[in-house]
Amino acid sequence: MGGVLEGVRVLDFGRYIAGPYCATLLAEFGAEVIRVEKRDGSEDRFVAPVGEGGEGALFLQINRNKKCITLNPMKPEGQEVMRRLVGTADVVVANLPPQTLQAMKLDYESLKAIKPDIILTTATAFGGPGPWSDRVGFDGVGQVMSGAVYMTGKGDPPYRAAVSWVDFGTALHCAFGTLAALMEKAKSGRGQIVEGALLATALSFTNATLIEQAVIAANRVPTGNLGQTAAPVDIYRTKDGWVLCQVTGHPLFIRWANLMGEDYWLQDPRFADDLKRGENGPVISERMARWCAERTSQEALDTLGKAMIPAGPVLSPQQALDHPHIRAAGFLQEVDYPGLPKPAPLARAAVRLSETPGEIVTRAPTLGEHTDLVLAELGYDAAAIAALRENRIV
């Protein structure tokens, strides 16, 4: 496939998002990634199904550019297949609890006994050490335990984000850590463990709020879409929709006051700096709300854009697909998959390299699509592969 990571082989035992998307990013930049899946299909294959075979939207997104083999690693013959696989790999990705890693012999000591320079990239819900280290959890636990959900909405009830930002953030951290580990391996020949945690990711994203609380005990409470440390920051109704406006920093506030044609905002001591503007945000936001209500979303956004004030429309999923900038920028690539009524718009890796860009080359694999190919590379002949299939190992 080519790319900056060409020649790196990754075994992906991950499930759902944090592990698989980490491996996807490596694949997008040239690594060969082999997804190792349960014989009947792993559970994350079928979330939010969109195709005739039951494959889900999430699976199509985060398993492109991969090969797929099926394997039961809990039987001796499966363990032998896995031993041979690990012997050919540079990285093993497995966002599984420690006890599961040990049961599958994917813990670092077991892997290192096969391949001394192996890199194990793993992620858990809570990290460790700590009393919750062995507990399992999804994206939402990181959201609720970091302060993010408490500060979202108006507080009764609290709202988690509809998108899995903790999972994807953990995948990004793990991919970064894996690249760092590969750089170290190139220098010293040493492998190591790369460990992410959903809770650690969530805390890193909310860290500024936690710092503020620890240092000055701000004791903030949720205020919906209204900003708390700058203004105007809110989502405003227009004649035909909603737009977000974010004015943070005094230069931007000057631009906003000039746009309003009202210099007194710059003279009033209540609005002298960001913090004071945040404290008096409802006053500023009311003015901005009246301005937006007099315009269509397009009129408001064009005017704000010309004034160099950050703003954007509140888009439905369909509107996001149709937005002219999203289409022109090429952020999404249409990729077909067997059984889909139309191609799926996959989001390319959200970072571009000028000389060694990542690319989506192949669709997500069907279940076990590359089992025979990979086993043949490991030295299994057709009769041996047939026997493994007969014995329900692959």
Coordinates of C-alpha atoms in Angstrom, one line a residue:
M1 CA 0.0 0.0 0.0
G2 CA 3.0 2.3 0.5
G3 CA 3.2 5.2 3.0
V4 CA 5.5 6.3 5.7
L5 CA 4.8 3.1 7.8
E6 CA 5.3 0.7 5.0
G7 CA 6.9 -2.5 6.3
V8 CA 5.3 -2.3 9.8
R9 CA 2.9 -5.2 10.5
V10 CA 0.2 -4.6 13.1
L11 CA -2.1 -7.3 14.6
D12 CA -5.4 -5.7 15.6
F13 CA -7.2 -7.6 18.4
G14 CA -9.1 -4.4 19.3
R15 CA -12.8 -4.0 19.7
Y16 CA -15.2 -1.1 19.1
I17 CA -13.2 2.2 18.8
A18 CA -10.1 2.9 20.9
G19 CA -8.0 0.0 19.6
P20 CA -9.4 -0.5 16.1
Y21 CA -9.2 3.2 15.2
C22 CA -5.6 3.4 16.5
A23 CA -4.8 0.6 14.1
T24 CA -6.8 2.3 11.3
L25 CA -4.6 5.4 11.6
L26 CA -1.5 3.3 11.3
A27 CA -3.0 1.5 8.3
E28 CA -3.9 4.8 6.6
F29 CA -0.2 5.8 6.7
G30 CA 1.0 2.5 5.2
A31 CA 1.2 -0.1 8.0
E32 CA -0.1 -3.6 7.2
V33 CA -2.9 -4.2 9.7
I34 CA -4.5 -7.7 10.2
R35 CA -7.7 -7.6 12.2
V36 CA -8.1 -10.9 14.2
E37 CA -11.7 -11.5 14.7
K38 CA -14.0 -14.1 16.3
R39 CA -15.1 -16.9 14.0
D40 CA -18.7 -15.7 13.9
G41 CA -17.8 -12.0 13.8
S42 CA -16.8 -9.8 16.7
E43 CA -19.5 -7.8 18.4
D44 CA -18.3 -4.5 17.1
R45 CA -18.8 -5.6 13.5
F46 CA -22.5 -5.3 13.8
V47 CA -23.1 -1.9 15.6
A48 CA -25.6 0.3 13.7
P49 CA -26.0 -2.1 10.8
V50 CA -26.2 -0.5 7.3
G51 CA -25.6 -3.5 5.0
E52 CA -27.2 -6.7 4.0
G53 CA -24.6 -8.7 6.0
G54 CA -25.3 -6.7 9.1
E55 CA -22.0 -4.8 9.1
G56 CA -22.3 -1.5 11.0
A57 CA -21.5 2.0 10.1
L58 CA -18.8 2.2 12.8
F59 CA -17.2 -1.0 11.6
L60 CA -17.0 0.4 8.0
Q61 CA -15.3 3.6 9.3
I62 CA -12.7 2.2 11.5
N63 CA -11.6 -1.0 9.7
R64 CA -10.8 0.2 6.2
N65 CA -7.3 -0.6 4.9
K66 CA -7.2 -3.8 7.0
K67 CA -7.0 -7.5 6.3
C68 CA -9.2 -9.8 8.4
I69 CA -8.7 -13.3 9.6
T70 CA -10.9 -15.3 12.0
L71 CA -9.4 -17.2 14.8
N72 CA -10.2 -18.9 18.1
P73 CA -7.1 -18.3 20.2
M74 CA -8.4 -20.2 23.2
K75 CA -7.7 -23.6 21.6
P76 CA -4.1 -25.0 21.3
E77 CA -4.2 -24.9 17.5
G78 CA -5.4 -21.3 17.6
Q79 CA -2.6 -20.5 20.0
E80 CA -0.1 -21.9 17.5
V81 CA -1.6 -19.7 14.7
M82 CA -1.3 -16.7 17.0
R83 CA 2.3 -17.6 18.0
R84 CA 3.2 -17.6 14.3
L85 CA 1.4 -14.3 13.7
V86 CA 3.0 -12.6 16.6
G87 CA 6.4 -13.8 15.3
T88 CA 5.8 -11.7 12.1
A89 CA 4.5 -8.6 13.8
D90 CA 5.9 -5.3 15.0
V91 CA 2.8 -4.1 17.0
V92 CA -0.1 -5.8 18.7
V93 CA -3.1 -3.6 19.4
A94 CA -5.6 -4.9 21.9
N95 CA -7.9 -2.6 24.0
L96 CA -8.9 -5.5 26.3
P97 CA -8.9 -5.8 30.1
P98 CA -5.7 -7.1 31.6
Q99 CA -7.4 -10.4 32.6
T100 CA -8.6 -11.0 29.1
L101 CA -5.1 -10.2 27.7
Q102 CA -3.7 -12.9 30.0
A103 CA -6.3 -15.5 29.1
M104 CA -5.7 -15.0 25.4
K105 CA -1.9 -14.9 26.0
L106 CA -1.8 -11.4 24.6
D107 CA -0.2 -9.9 27.7
Y108 CA 3.2 -8.3 27.2
E109 CA 5.3 -11.1 28.8
S110 CA 3.7 -13.7 26.6
L111 CA 4.1 -11.7 23.5
K112 CA 7.7 -10.8 24.4
A113 CA 8.6 -14.5 24.8
I114 CA 7.6 -14.9 21.1
K115 CA 9.0 -11.6 19.7
P116 CA 11.4 -9.8 22.1
D117 CA 11.0 -6.4 20.4
I118 CA 7.2 -6.5 20.1
I119 CA 5.2 -3.4 20.9
L120 CA 1.9 -4.0 22.8
T121 CA -0.6 -1.1 22.4
T122 CA -3.5 -1.4 24.8
A123 CA -6.2 0.7 26.4
T124 CA -8.5 0.1 29.3
A125 CA -11.4 2.0 30.7
F126 CA -9.9 3.3 33.9
G127 CA -6.1 2.8 33.7
G128 CA -4.1 2.1 36.8
P129 CA -3.0 1.5 39.4
G130 CA -6.1 2.2 41.3
P131 CA -9.2 0.5 42.8
W132 CA -11.0 0.5 39.5
S133 CA -8.2 -0.8 37.3
D134 CA -9.9 -4.1 36.6
R135 CA -13.4 -2.7 35.8
V136 CA -14.6 -2.4 32.2
G137 CA -16.3 0.6 30.6
F138 CA -17.1 2.5 27.5
D139 CA -16.7 6.0 26.3
G140 CA -19.5 7.3 28.5
V141 CA -17.7 6.5 31.8
G142 CA -14.8 8.8 30.8
Q143 CA -17.3 11.5 29.9
V144 CA -19.2 11.4 33.2
M145 CA -16.1 11.0 35.5
S146 CA -14.1 13.9 33.9
G147 CA -16.5 16.7 34.7
A148 CA -17.5 17.1 31.1
V149 CA -21.1 15.7 31.4
Y150 CA -21.7 17.7 34.6
M151 CA -20.8 20.9 32.7
T152 CA -22.9 20.0 29.6
G153 CA -26.4 21.2 29.0
K154 CA -28.3 22.9 31.9
G155 CA -27.6 20.2 34.5
D156 CA -31.0 18.6 35.1
P157 CA -30.6 16.1 33.6
P158 CA -26.9 16.1 32.7
Y159 CA -26.2 15.2 29.1
R160 CA -23.3 13.2 27.7
A161 CA -22.1 14.0 24.2
A162 CA -23.7 11.9 21.4
V163 CA -20.4 11.3 19.8
S164 CA -17.7 9.0 21.3
W165 CA -15.0 11.7 21.8
V166 CA -13.3 9.8 24.6
D167 CA -12.9 6.6 22.6
F168 CA -11.6 8.5 19.5
G169 CA -9.3 10.6 21.7
T170 CA -7.9 7.5 23.3
A171 CA -7.3 6.0 19.8
L172 CA -5.4 9.2 18.9
H173 CA -3.3 9.0 22.0
C174 CA -2.5 5.3 21.4
A175 CA -1.6 5.9 17.8
F176 CA 0.8 8.7 18.9
G177 CA 2.3 6.4 21.5
T178 CA 2.7 3.6 19.1
L179 CA 4.6 5.9 16.7
A180 CA 6.8 7.0 19.5
A181 CA 7.5 3.4 20.5
L182 CA 8.3 2.5 16.8
M183 CA 10.8 5.4 16.8
E184 CA 12.4 4.1 20.0
K185 CA 12.5 0.5 18.6
A186 CA 14.3 1.8 15.5
K187 CA 16.9 3.4 17.7
S188 CA 17.4 0.9 20.4
G189 CA 15.8 -2.3 19.2
R190 CA 13.5 -2.4 22.3
G191 CA 9.8 -3.0 22.3
Q192 CA 7.5 -1.8 25.1
I193 CA 3.9 -1.4 26.3
V194 CA 1.9 1.6 25.1
E195 CA -1.0 2.1 27.4
G196 CA -4.0 4.4 27.0
A197 CA -7.1 4.8 29.2
L198 CA -10.5 6.3 28.5
L199 CA -10.6 8.1 31.8
A200 CA -7.1 9.5 31.3
T201 CA -8.1 10.8 27.9
A202 CA -11.3 12.4 29.3
L203 CA -9.4 14.1 32.1
S204 CA -6.8 15.5 29.6
F205 CA -9.6 17.1 27.6
T206 CA -11.3 18.7 30.6
N207 CA -8.0 19.5 32.4
A208 CA -8.3 23.3 32.2
T209 CA -11.6 23.2 34.0
L210 CA -10.1 20.9 36.6
I211 CA -7.1 23.3 37.0
E212 CA -9.4 26.2 37.5
Q213 CA -11.4 24.4 40.1
A214 CA -8.3 23.2 42.0
V215 CA -6.6 26.6 42.0
I216 CA -9.4 29.1 42.5
A217 CA -12.4 26.9 43.4
A218 CA -14.6 28.5 40.7
N219 CA -17.4 26.0 41.4
R220 CA -18.9 26.4 38.0
V221 CA -22.3 25.1 37.1
P222 CA -23.6 24.2 33.6
T223 CA -25.1 27.1 31.6
G224 CA -26.2 25.4 28.4
N225 CA -24.5 26.8 25.3
L226 CA -23.6 30.0 27.0
G227 CA -19.9 30.5 27.4
Q228 CA -18.6 31.1 30.9
T229 CA -15.1 32.6 30.3
A230 CA -15.8 34.8 27.3
A231 CA -18.7 36.4 25.3
P232 CA -20.5 36.4 23.1
V233 CA -20.2 32.6 23.1
D234 CA -23.6 30.8 22.4
I235 CA -25.7 29.2 19.8
Y236 CA -28.2 31.7 18.3
R237 CA -31.4 31.3 16.4
T238 CA -31.5 32.8 12.9
K239 CA -34.5 33.3 10.6
D240 CA -34.0 29.8 9.3
G241 CA -31.8 27.8 11.7
W242 CA -29.1 28.1 14.3
V243 CA -25.5 29.3 14.3
L244 CA -22.7 29.2 16.8
C245 CA -20.6 32.3 17.5
Q246 CA -17.4 32.2 19.7
V247 CA -15.7 35.4 20.6
T248 CA -12.7 34.7 22.8
G249 CA -9.9 37.3 23.4
H250 CA -10.0 41.0 23.3
P251 CA -9.0 41.4 19.6
L252 CA -12.0 39.3 18.6
F253 CA -14.3 41.3 21.0
I254 CA -13.2 44.5 19.3
R255 CA -14.1 43.1 15.9
W256 CA -17.5 42.0 17.3
A257 CA -18.2 45.5 18.8
N258 CA -17.2 47.1 15.5
L259 CA -19.5 44.7 13.7
M260 CA -22.4 45.7 16.0
G261 CA -21.4 49.4 15.3
E262 CA -21.6 50.0 19.0
D263 CA -18.4 51.3 20.7
Y264 CA -19.9 51.4 24.1
W265 CA -19.2 47.7 24.5
L266 CA -15.5 48.6 24.6
Q267 CA -15.9 51.4 27.2
D268 CA -18.1 49.5 29.7
P269 CA -16.0 48.1 32.6
R270 CA -18.3 45.1 32.8
F271 CA -16.8 43.9 29.5
A272 CA -13.1 44.8 30.0
D273 CA -11.7 41.3 29.7
D274 CA -12.7 37.8 28.8
L275 CA -13.5 36.7 32.4
K276 CA -15.7 39.8 33.0
R277 CA -17.4 39.3 29.7
G278 CA -18.1 35.7 30.7
E279 CA -19.6 36.8 34.0
N280 CA -21.8 39.2 32.1
G281 CA -22.3 36.9 29.2
P282 CA -26.2 37.0 29.2
V283 CA -26.1 40.8 28.5
I284 CA -23.7 40.4 25.5
S285 CA -25.5 37.3 24.3
E286 CA -28.9 39.0 24.2
R287 CA -27.4 41.6 21.8
M288 CA -26.0 39.0 19.6
A289 CA -29.2 37.0 19.6
R290 CA -31.1 40.1 18.3
W291 CA -28.5 40.5 15.6
C292 CA -28.8 36.9 14.4
A293 CA -32.6 36.8 14.6
E294 CA -32.7 39.5 11.9
R295 CA -30.7 37.4 9.4
T296 CA -30.8 34.1 7.8
S297 CA -28.0 31.6 8.8
Q298 CA -26.2 32.2 5.5
E299 CA -26.4 36.0 5.9
A300 CA -25.1 35.8 9.5
L301 CA -22.3 33.4 8.7
D302 CA -21.2 35.3 5.6
T303 CA -21.0 38.6 7.6
L304 CA -19.3 37.0 10.6
G305 CA -16.8 35.2 8.3
K306 CA -16.0 38.5 6.5
A307 CA -15.4 40.1 9.9
M308 CA -13.1 37.2 10.9
I309 CA -15.2 36.1 13.8
P310 CA -15.4 32.4 14.4
A311 CA -18.9 31.0 13.6
G312 CA -20.5 28.0 12.1
P313 CA -24.0 26.6 11.3
V314 CA -25.7 23.9 13.4
L315 CA -26.0 21.1 10.8
S316 CA -28.0 17.9 10.7
P317 CA -26.1 14.8 9.6
Q318 CA -27.5 15.2 6.1
Q319 CA -26.6 18.9 6.0
A320 CA -23.1 18.0 7.1
L321 CA -22.8 15.6 4.2
D322 CA -24.1 18.2 1.8
H323 CA -22.2 21.2 3.1
P324 CA -20.1 22.8 0.2
H325 CA -17.0 23.2 2.3
I326 CA -17.0 19.7 3.6
R327 CA -17.4 18.4 0.1
A328 CA -14.8 20.7 -1.5
A329 CA -12.2 19.9 1.2
G330 CA -12.4 16.2 0.5
F331 CA -12.7 15.2 4.2
L332 CA -15.0 12.3 3.2
Q333 CA -14.3 9.6 0.7
E334 CA -17.0 7.4 -0.7
V335 CA -16.1 3.7 -0.4
D336 CA -18.3 0.8 -1.5
Y337 CA -18.8 -2.4 0.5
P338 CA -20.6 -5.6 -0.5
G339 CA -24.3 -5.4 0.3
L340 CA -24.5 -1.6 0.8
P341 CA -27.2 0.2 -1.2
K342 CA -24.8 3.0 -1.9
P343 CA -21.1 3.9 -1.0
A344 CA -20.3 4.9 2.5
P345 CA -18.7 8.3 3.1
L346 CA -15.6 7.5 5.2
A347 CA -13.8 10.3 7.0
R348 CA -10.2 10.4 6.0
A349 CA -7.5 10.7 8.7
A350 CA -7.9 14.2 10.0
V351 CA -4.3 15.2 9.4
R352 CA -2.5 15.6 6.1
L353 CA 1.2 15.1 5.4
S354 CA 2.5 16.9 2.3
E355 CA 5.1 14.3 1.3
T356 CA 3.7 11.0 2.7
P357 CA -0.1 11.5 2.9
G358 CA -2.3 8.8 4.3
E359 CA -5.0 7.3 2.0
I360 CA -8.0 5.0 2.1
V361 CA -7.0 2.2 -0.3
T362 CA -9.3 -0.6 0.6
R363 CA -12.7 -1.0 2.2
A364 CA -13.3 -2.7 5.5
P365 CA -12.8 -6.5 5.1
T366 CA -15.6 -9.0 5.1
L367 CA -15.5 -11.5 7.9
G368 CA -12.4 -13.7 7.5
E369 CA -11.8 -12.4 4.0
H370 CA -8.0 -12.8 4.2
T371 CA -7.8 -15.9 6.5
D372 CA -6.4 -18.2 3.8
L373 CA -4.0 -15.6 2.5
V374 CA -2.5 -14.8 5.9
L375 CA -2.3 -18.5 7.0
A376 CA -0.5 -19.4 3.7
E377 CA 2.0 -16.6 4.5
L378 CA 2.5 -18.3 7.9
G379 CA 3.4 -21.6 6.2
Y380 CA 0.0 -23.4 6.4
D381 CA -0.8 -25.4 3.2
A382 CA -4.3 -25.9 1.9
A383 CA -4.9 -29.1 3.7
A384 CA -3.8 -27.6 7.0
I385 CA -6.0 -24.6 6.5
A386 CA -8.9 -26.9 5.7
A387 CA -8.3 -28.8 8.9
L388 CA -8.2 -25.6 11.0
R389 CA -11.5 -24.6 9.5
E390 CA -13.0 -28.1 10.1
N391 CA -11.9 -27.9 13.7
R392 CA -13.5 -24.4 14.1
I393 CA -10.2 -22.8 14.8
V394 CA -10.6 -20.3 11.9

